[in-house]
Short mmCIF file of C-alpha atoms in Angstrom, two decimals:
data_model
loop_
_atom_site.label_atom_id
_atom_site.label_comp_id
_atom_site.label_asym_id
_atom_site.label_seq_id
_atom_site.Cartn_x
_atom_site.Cartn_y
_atom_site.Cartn_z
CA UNK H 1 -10.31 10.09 32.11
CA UNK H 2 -11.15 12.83 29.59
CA UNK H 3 -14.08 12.24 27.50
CA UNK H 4 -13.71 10.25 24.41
CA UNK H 5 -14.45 12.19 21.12
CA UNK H 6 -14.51 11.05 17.46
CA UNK H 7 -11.72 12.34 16.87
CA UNK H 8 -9.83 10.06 19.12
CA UNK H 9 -11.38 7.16 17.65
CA UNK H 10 -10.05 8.41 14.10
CA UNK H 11 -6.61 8.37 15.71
CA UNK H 12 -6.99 5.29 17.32
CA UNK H 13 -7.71 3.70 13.76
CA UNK H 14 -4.99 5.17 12.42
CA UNK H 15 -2.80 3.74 15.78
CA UNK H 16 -1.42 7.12 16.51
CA UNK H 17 -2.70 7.64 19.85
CA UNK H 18 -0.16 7.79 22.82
CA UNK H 19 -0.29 4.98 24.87
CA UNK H 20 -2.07 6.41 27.69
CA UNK H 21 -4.74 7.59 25.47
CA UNK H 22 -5.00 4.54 23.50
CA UNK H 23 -5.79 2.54 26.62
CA UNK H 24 -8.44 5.01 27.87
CA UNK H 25 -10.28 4.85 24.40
CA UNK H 26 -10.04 1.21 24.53
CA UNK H 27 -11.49 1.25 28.33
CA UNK H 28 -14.09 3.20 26.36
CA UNK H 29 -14.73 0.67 23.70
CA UNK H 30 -14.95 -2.18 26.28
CA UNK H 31 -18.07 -1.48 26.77
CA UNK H 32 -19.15 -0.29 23.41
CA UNK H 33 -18.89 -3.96 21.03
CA UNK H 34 -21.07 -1.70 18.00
CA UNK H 35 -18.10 1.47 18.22
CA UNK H 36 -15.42 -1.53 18.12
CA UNK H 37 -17.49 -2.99 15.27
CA UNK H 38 -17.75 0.33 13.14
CA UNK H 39 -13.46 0.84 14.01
CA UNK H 40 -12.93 -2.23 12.83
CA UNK H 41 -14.82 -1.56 9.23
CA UNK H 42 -12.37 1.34 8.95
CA UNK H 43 -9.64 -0.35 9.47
CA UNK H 44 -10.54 -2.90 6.72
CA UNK H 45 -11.69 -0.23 4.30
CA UNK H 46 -8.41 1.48 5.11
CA UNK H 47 -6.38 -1.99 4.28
CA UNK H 48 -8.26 -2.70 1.07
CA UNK H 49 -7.65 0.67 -0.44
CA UNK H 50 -4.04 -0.11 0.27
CA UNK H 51 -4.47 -3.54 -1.32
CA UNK H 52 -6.18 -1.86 -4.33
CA UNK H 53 -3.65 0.59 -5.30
CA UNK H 54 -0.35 -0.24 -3.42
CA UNK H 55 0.09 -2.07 -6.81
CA UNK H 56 0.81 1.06 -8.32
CA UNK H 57 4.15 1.17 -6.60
CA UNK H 58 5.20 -1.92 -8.33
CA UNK H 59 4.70 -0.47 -12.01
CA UNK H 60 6.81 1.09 -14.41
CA UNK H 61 6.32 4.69 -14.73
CA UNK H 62 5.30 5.91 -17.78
CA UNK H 63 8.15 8.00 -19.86
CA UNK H 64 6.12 10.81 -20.14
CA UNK H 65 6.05 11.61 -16.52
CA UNK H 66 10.23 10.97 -16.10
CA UNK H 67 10.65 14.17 -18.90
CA UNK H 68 11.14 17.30 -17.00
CA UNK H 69 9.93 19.66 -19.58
CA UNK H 70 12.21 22.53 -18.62
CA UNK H 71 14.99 20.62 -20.40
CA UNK H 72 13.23 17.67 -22.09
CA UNK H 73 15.77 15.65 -20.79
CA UNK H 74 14.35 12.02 -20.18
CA UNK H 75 15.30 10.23 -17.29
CA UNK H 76 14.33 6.91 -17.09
CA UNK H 77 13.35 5.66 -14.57
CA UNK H 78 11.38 2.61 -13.15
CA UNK H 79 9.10 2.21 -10.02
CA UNK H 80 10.26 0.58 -7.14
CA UNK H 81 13.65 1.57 -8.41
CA UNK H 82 14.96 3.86 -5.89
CA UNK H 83 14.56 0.63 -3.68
CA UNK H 84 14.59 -2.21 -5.71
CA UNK H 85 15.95 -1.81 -9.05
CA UNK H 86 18.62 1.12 -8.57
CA UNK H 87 21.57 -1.03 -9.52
CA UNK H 88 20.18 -1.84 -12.50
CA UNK H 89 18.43 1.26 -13.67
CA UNK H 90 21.88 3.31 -13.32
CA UNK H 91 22.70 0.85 -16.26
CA UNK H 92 19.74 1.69 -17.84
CA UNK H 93 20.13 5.30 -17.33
CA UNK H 94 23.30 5.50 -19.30
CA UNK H 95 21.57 2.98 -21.99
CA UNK H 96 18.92 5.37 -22.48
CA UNK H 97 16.33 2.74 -22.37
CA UNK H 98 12.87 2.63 -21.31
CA UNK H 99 11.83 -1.01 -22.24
CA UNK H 100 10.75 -2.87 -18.70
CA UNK H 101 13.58 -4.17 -16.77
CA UNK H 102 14.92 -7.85 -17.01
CA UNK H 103 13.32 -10.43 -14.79
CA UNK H 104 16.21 -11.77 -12.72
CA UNK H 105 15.40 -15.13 -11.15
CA UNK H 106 12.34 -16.96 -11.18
CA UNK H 107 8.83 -14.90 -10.87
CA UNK H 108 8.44 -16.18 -7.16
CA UNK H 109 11.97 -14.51 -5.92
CA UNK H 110 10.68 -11.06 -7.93
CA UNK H 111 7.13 -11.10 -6.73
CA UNK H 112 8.39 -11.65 -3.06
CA UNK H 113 11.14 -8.95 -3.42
CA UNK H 114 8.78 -6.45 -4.87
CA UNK H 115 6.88 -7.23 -2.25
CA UNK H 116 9.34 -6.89 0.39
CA UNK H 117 10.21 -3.57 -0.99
CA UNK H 118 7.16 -2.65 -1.38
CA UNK H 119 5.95 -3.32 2.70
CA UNK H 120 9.16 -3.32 4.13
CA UNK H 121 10.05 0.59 4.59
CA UNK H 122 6.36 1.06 5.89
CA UNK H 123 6.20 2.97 9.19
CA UNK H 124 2.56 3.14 10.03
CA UNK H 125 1.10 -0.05 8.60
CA UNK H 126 4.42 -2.53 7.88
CA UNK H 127 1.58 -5.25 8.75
CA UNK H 128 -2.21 -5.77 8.34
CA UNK H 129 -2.17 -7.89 11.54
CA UNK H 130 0.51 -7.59 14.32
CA UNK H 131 2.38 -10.44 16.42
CA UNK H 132 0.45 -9.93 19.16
CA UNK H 133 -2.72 -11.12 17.49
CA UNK H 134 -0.68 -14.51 15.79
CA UNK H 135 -3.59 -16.81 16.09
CA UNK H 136 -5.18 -14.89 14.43
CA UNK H 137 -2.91 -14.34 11.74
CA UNK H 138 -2.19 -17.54 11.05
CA UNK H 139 -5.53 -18.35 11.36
CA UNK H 140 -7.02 -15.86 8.79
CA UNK H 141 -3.81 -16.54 6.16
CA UNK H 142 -4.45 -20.34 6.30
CA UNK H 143 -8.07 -20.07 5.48
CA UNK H 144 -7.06 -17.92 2.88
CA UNK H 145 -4.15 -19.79 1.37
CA UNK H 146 -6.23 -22.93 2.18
CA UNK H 147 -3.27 -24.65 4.01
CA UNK H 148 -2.43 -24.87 7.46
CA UNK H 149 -0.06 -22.54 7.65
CA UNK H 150 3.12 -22.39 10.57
CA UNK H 151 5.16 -19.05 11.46
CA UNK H 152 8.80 -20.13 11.74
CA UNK H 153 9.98 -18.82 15.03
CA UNK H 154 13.48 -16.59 14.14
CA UNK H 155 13.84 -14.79 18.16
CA UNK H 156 17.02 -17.12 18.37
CA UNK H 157 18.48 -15.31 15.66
CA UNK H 158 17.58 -12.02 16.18
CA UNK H 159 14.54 -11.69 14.49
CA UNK H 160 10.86 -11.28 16.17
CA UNK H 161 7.62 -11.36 14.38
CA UNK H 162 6.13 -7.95 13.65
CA UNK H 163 3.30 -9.88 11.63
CA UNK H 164 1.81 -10.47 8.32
CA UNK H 165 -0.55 -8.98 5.80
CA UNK H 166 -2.87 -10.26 2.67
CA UNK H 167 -1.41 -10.04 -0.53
CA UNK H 168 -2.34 -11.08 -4.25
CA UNK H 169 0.05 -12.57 -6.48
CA UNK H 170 0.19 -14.01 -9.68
CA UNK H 171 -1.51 -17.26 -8.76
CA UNK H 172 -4.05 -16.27 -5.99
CA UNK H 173 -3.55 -15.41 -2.31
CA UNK H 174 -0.12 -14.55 -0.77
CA UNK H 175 0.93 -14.64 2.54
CA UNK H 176 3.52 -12.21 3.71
CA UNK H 177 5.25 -12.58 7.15
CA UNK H 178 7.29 -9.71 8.44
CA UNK H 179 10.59 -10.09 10.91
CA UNK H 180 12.71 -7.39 12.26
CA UNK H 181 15.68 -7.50 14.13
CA UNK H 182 16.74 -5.25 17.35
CA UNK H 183 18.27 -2.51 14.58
CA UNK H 184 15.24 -2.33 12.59
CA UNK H 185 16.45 -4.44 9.64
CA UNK H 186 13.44 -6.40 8.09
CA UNK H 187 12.86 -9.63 6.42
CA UNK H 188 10.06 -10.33 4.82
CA UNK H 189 8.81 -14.88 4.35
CA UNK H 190 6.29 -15.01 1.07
CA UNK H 191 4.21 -18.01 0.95
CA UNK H 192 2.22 -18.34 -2.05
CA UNK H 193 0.43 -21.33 -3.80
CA UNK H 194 2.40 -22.14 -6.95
CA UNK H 195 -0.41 -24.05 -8.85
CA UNK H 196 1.10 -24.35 -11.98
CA UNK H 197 4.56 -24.33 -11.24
CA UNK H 198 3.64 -27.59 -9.39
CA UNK H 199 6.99 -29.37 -9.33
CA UNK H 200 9.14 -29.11 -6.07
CA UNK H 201 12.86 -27.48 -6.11
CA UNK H 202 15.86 -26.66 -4.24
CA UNK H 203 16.83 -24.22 -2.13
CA UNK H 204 17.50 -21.45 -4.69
CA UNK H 205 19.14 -18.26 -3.88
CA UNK H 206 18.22 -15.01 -6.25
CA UNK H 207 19.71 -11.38 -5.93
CA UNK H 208 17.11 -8.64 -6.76
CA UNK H 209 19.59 -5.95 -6.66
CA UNK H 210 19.38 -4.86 -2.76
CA UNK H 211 16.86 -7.61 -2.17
CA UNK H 212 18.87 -10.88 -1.18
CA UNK H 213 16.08 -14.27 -1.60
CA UNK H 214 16.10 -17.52 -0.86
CA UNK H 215 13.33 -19.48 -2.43
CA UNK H 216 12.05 -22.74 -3.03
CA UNK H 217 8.80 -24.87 -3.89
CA UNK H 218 6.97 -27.57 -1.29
CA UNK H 219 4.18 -29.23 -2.06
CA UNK H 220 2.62 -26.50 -4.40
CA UNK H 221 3.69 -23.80 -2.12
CA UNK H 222 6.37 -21.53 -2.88
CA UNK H 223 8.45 -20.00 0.06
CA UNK H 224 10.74 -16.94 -0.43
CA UNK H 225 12.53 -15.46 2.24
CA UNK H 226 13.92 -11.84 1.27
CA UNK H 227 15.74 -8.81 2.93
CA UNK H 228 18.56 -6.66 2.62
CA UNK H 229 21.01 -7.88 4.07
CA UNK H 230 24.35 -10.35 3.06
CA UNK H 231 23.37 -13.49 1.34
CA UNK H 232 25.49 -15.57 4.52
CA UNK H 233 23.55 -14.24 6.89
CA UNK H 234 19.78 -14.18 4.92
CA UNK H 235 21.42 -18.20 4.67
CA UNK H 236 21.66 -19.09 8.10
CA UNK H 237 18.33 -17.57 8.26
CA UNK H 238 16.71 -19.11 5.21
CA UNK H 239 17.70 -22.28 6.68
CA UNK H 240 16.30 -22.18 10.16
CA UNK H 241 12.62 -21.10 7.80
CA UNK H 242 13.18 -24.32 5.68
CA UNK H 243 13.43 -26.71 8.49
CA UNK H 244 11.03 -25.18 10.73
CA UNK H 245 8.50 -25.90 7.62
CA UNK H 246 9.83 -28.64 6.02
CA UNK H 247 10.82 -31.26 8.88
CA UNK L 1 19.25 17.60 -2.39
CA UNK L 2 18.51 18.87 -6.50
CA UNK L 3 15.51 18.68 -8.67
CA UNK L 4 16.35 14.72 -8.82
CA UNK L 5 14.71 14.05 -6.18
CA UNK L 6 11.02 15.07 -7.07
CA UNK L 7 11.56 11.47 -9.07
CA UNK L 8 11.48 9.57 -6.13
CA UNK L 9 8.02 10.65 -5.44
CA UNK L 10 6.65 9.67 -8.61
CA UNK L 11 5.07 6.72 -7.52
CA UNK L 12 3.67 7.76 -4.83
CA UNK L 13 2.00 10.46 -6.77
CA UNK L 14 0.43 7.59 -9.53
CA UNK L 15 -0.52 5.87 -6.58
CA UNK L 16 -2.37 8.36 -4.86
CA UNK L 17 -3.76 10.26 -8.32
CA UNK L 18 -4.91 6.75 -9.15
CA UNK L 19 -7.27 5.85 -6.16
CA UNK L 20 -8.34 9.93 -6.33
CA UNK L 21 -9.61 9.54 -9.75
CA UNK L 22 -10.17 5.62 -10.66
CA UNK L 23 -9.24 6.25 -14.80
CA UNK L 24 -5.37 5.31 -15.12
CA UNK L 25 -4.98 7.52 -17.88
CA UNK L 26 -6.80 10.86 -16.06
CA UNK L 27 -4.48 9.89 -13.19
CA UNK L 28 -1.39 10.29 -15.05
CA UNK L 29 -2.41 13.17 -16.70
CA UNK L 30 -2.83 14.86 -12.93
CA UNK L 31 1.06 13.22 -12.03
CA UNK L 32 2.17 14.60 -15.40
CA UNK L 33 0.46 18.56 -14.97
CA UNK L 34 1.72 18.29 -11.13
CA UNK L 35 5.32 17.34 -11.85
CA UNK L 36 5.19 20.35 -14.55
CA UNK L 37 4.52 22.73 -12.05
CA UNK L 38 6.93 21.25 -10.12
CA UNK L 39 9.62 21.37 -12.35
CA UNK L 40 8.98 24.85 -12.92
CA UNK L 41 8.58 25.87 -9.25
CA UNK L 42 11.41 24.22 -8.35
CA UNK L 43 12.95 27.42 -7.48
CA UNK L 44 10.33 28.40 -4.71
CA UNK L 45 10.74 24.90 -2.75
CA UNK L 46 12.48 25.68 0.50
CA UNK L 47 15.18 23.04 0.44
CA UNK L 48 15.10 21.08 4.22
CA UNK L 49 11.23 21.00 3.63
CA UNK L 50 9.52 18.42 3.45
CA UNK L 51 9.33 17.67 -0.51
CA UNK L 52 6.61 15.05 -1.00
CA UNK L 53 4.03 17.21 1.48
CA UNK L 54 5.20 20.20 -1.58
CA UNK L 55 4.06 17.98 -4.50
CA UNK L 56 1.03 17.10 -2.98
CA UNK L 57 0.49 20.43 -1.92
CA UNK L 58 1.03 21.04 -5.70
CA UNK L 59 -1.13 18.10 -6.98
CA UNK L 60 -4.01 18.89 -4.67
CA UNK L 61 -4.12 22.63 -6.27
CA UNK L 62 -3.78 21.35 -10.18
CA UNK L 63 -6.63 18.73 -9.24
CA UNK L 64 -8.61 21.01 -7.59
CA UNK L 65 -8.29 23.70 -10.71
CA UNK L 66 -8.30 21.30 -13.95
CA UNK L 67 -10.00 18.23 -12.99
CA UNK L 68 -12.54 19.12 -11.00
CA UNK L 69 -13.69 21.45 -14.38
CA UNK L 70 -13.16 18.09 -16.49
CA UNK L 71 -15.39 16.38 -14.19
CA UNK L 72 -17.98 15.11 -16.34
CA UNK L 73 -15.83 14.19 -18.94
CA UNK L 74 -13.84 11.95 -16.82
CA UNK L 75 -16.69 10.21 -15.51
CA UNK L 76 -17.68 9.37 -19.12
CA UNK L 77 -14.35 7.65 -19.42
CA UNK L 78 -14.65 5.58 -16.14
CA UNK L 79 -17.93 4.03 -17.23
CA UNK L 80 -16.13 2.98 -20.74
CA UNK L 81 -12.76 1.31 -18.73
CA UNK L 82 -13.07 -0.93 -15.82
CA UNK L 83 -10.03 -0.36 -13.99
CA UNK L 84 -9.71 -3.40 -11.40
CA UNK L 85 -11.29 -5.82 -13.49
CA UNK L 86 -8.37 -7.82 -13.25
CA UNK L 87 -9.09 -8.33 -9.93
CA UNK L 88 -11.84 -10.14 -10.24
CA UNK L 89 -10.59 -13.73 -10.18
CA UNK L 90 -9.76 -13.44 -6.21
CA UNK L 91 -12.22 -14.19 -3.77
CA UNK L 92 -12.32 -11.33 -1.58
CA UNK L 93 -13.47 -9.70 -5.19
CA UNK L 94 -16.51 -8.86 -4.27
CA UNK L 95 -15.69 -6.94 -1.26
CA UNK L 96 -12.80 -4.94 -2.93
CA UNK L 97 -14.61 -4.07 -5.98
CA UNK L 98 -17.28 -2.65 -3.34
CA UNK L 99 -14.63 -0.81 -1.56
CA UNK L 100 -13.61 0.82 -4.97
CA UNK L 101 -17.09 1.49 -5.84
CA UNK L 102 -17.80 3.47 -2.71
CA UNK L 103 -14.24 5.47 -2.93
CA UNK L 104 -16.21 6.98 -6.46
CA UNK L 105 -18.99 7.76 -4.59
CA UNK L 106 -17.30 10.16 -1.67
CA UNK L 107 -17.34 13.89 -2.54
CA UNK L 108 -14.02 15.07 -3.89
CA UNK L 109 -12.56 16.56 -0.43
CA UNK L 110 -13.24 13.62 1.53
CA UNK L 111 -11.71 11.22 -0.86
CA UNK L 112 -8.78 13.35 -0.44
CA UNK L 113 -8.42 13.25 3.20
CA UNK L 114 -9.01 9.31 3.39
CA UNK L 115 -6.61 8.73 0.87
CA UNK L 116 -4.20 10.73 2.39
CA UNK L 117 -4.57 9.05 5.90
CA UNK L 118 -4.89 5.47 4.53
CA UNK L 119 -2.62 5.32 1.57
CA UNK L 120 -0.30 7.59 1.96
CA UNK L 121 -0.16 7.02 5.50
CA UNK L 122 0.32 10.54 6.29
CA UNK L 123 -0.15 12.68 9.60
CA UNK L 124 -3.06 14.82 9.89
CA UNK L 125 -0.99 17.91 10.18
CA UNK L 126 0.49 16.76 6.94
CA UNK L 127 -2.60 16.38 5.35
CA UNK L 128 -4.04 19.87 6.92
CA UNK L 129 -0.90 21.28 4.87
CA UNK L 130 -1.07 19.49 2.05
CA UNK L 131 -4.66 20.31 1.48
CA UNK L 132 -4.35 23.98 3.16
CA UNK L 133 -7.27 23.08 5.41
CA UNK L 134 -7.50 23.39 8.91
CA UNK L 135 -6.49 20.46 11.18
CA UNK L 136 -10.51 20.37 12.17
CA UNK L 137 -12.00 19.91 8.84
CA UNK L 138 -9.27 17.18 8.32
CA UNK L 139 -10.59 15.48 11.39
CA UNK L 140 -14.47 15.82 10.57
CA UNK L 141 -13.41 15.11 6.74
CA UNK L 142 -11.92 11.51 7.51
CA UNK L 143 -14.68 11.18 10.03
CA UNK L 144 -17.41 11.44 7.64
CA UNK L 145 -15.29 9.42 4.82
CA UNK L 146 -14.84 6.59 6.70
CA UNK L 147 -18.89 6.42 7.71
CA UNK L 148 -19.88 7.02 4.62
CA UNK L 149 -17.72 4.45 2.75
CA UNK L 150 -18.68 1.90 5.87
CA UNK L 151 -22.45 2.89 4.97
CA UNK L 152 -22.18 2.45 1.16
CA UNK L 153 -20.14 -0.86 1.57
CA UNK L 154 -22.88 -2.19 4.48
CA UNK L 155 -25.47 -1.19 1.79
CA UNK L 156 -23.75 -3.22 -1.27
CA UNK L 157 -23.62 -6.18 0.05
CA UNK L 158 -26.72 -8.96 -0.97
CA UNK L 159 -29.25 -9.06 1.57
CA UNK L 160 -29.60 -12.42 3.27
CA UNK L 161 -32.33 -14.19 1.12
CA UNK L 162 -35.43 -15.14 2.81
CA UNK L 163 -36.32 -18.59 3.22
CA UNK L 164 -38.74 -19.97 1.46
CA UNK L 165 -41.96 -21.02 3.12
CA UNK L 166 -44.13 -23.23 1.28
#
């Protein structure tokens, strides 16, 4: 084994290592519980500066910064649209408008498919904690959401955990689950305490342009399954996550 | 691929200018100057390359030359606006605003690196171009980032009180 160097701790905080290396460097850290300690703190700084400004995806952008000075033609054109709002803003486009874009649904379908298009195309860091740790996951996102929170199991249809991440939402602490399927497609379950919108509903389906959801309240919990694919086959999905939770 | 396209990258641009300089409005100011020169450069980007590691490229230079000279001024402003104060209602708020608090307090060209590796998630040979440094000084950069901000964030939070003994 070649010696370990900081640099190869930087990279395996950043989980771009090969595999052979990664296992030498954690052969390394075996032994070394104040280096896995100090890793660790940069891989929580790392996720909180993504949880402080990864909201910046999610706003509009400012008109200024759409005019290309060269012609000082303005193109409008909203965050997140390219993934989330592309439909619409082609409307909006040819409207000329700049005033912030319709809510469609309820807020707990658009928060979740935000989120999903926020996390969802991630490469690197689609999840704060991976399957392999789900204990822990579930573990840390129950304390947090203060409810005993259950992973619905979706292998039978195609879909493994890849895990789940921290979010805030408009009422507090949000859970975020990620799935993906053997082609890479991704669907994203967003559990989030509804504290004023307290009353339970039905299974409610919402497009978000590409983002298909299905949505509903439990117990002051809201549930929102999203992804991009046909609203059949997020249903027969959706279901199975209904009554997994809700026997 | 056409000029269009430099849209696409506008939010990751606010995102990024936005945890480099804390102040919203600064921020945009930097996405606004960067897309200018991007606009007007369009000519010299070699199409098939890779576009966003360009506009960083671009926004690294125009913060480097304008901001860096506005520095004080800036500052001024930061003290007047808390940015995350919504944040403040969650419980974790303490830790977060800490972790914002020591991003302010890394020199310029570290911040740079770390943000580039941990928000915008991008290779260090991406970030050695983007920044025109070597791959080296990316390396001991995010190395010394990362201990620092550990350091200042160790050092923030309250001491354990001591028991009282009468």
């Amino acid at each position: 084994m070649t010696q370990v160097l900081e640099n190869d701790l930087q990279a395996f905080v950043d989980g771009v290592l090969d595999e052979v290396r990664r296992a030498e460097v954690e052969t390394y850290l075996a032994e070394r519980p104040e280096e896995v300690e100090r890793l660790r703190a940069y891989r929580a700084q790392d996720a909180a500066l993504r949880t402080l400004f990864d909201p910046v995806l999610a706003e509009p952008v400012p008109a200024a910064l759409v005019a290309r000075p060269a012609a000082r033609r303005w193109r409008p054109y909203a965050l997140a649209a390219s993934v989330l709002f592309a439909g619409v803003a082609i409307g909006w486009i040819a409207r000329g408008s700049l005033a912030p874009l319709p809510q469609a649904g309820s807020s707990l379908a658009r928060s979740a498919a935000i989120a999903h298009a926020v996390y969802s195309p991630e490469v690197r860091h689609p999840v704060e904690v991976g399957a392999e740790q789900e204990d822990h996951l579930v573990k840390w996102l129950s304390k947090r959401l203060g409810t005993d929170l259950r992973v619905p199991k979706l292998a039978t249809l195609g879909y493994d955990l890849v895990g789940g991440r921290l979010l805030s939402g408009p009422q507090g602490p949000v859970a975020q689950f990620m799935y993906q399927d053997a082609k890479g497609q991704r669907l994203t379950l967003y559990v989030s305490t509804q504290k004023d919108e307290g009353r339970d509903t039905a299974f409610r389906f919402s497009q978000e342009d590409k983002v298909s959801v299905f949505y509903w309240i439990d117990h002051n919990y809201g549930y929102a399954l999203s992804g991009e694919i046909k609203r059949d086959a997020l249903l027969a999905l959706a279901t199975a996550v209904y009554q997994q939770l809700s026997p | 691929m056409d000029s269009h396209q430099i849209l696409d990258h506008i939010p990751r641009l606010r995102r990024y200018a936005r945890a480099l300089l804390g102040d919203r409005y600064a921020a945009d100011d930097l996405v606004q100057d960067t897309l200018e020169r991007a606009w007007n450069k369009f000519h010299l980007w070699r199409p098939g390359s890779d576009l966003r590691a360009w506009l960083f490229a671009i926004m690294h230079n125009v913060f480097v030359n304008q901001v860096r000279s506005k520095r004080s001024e800036i500052e001024k402003t930061m003290e007047e606006l808390p940015v995350f104060a919504v944040r403040a209602t969650q419980s974790d708020s303490l830790e977060i605003a800490d972790v914002e608090r020591s991003l302010r307090e890394l020199p310029d060209e570290q911040r740079e690196v770390l943000l580039l590796v941990a928000i915008e998630e991008m290779t260090y040979d991406e970030v050695s171009r983007a920044l025109a440094i070597p791959i080296g000084t990316v390396m001991s950069r995010l190395s010394r980032a990362r201990e620092r901000m550990r350091r200042l964030i160790a050092g923030a939070q309250p001491a354990v009180p001591l028991k009282v003994v009468k």
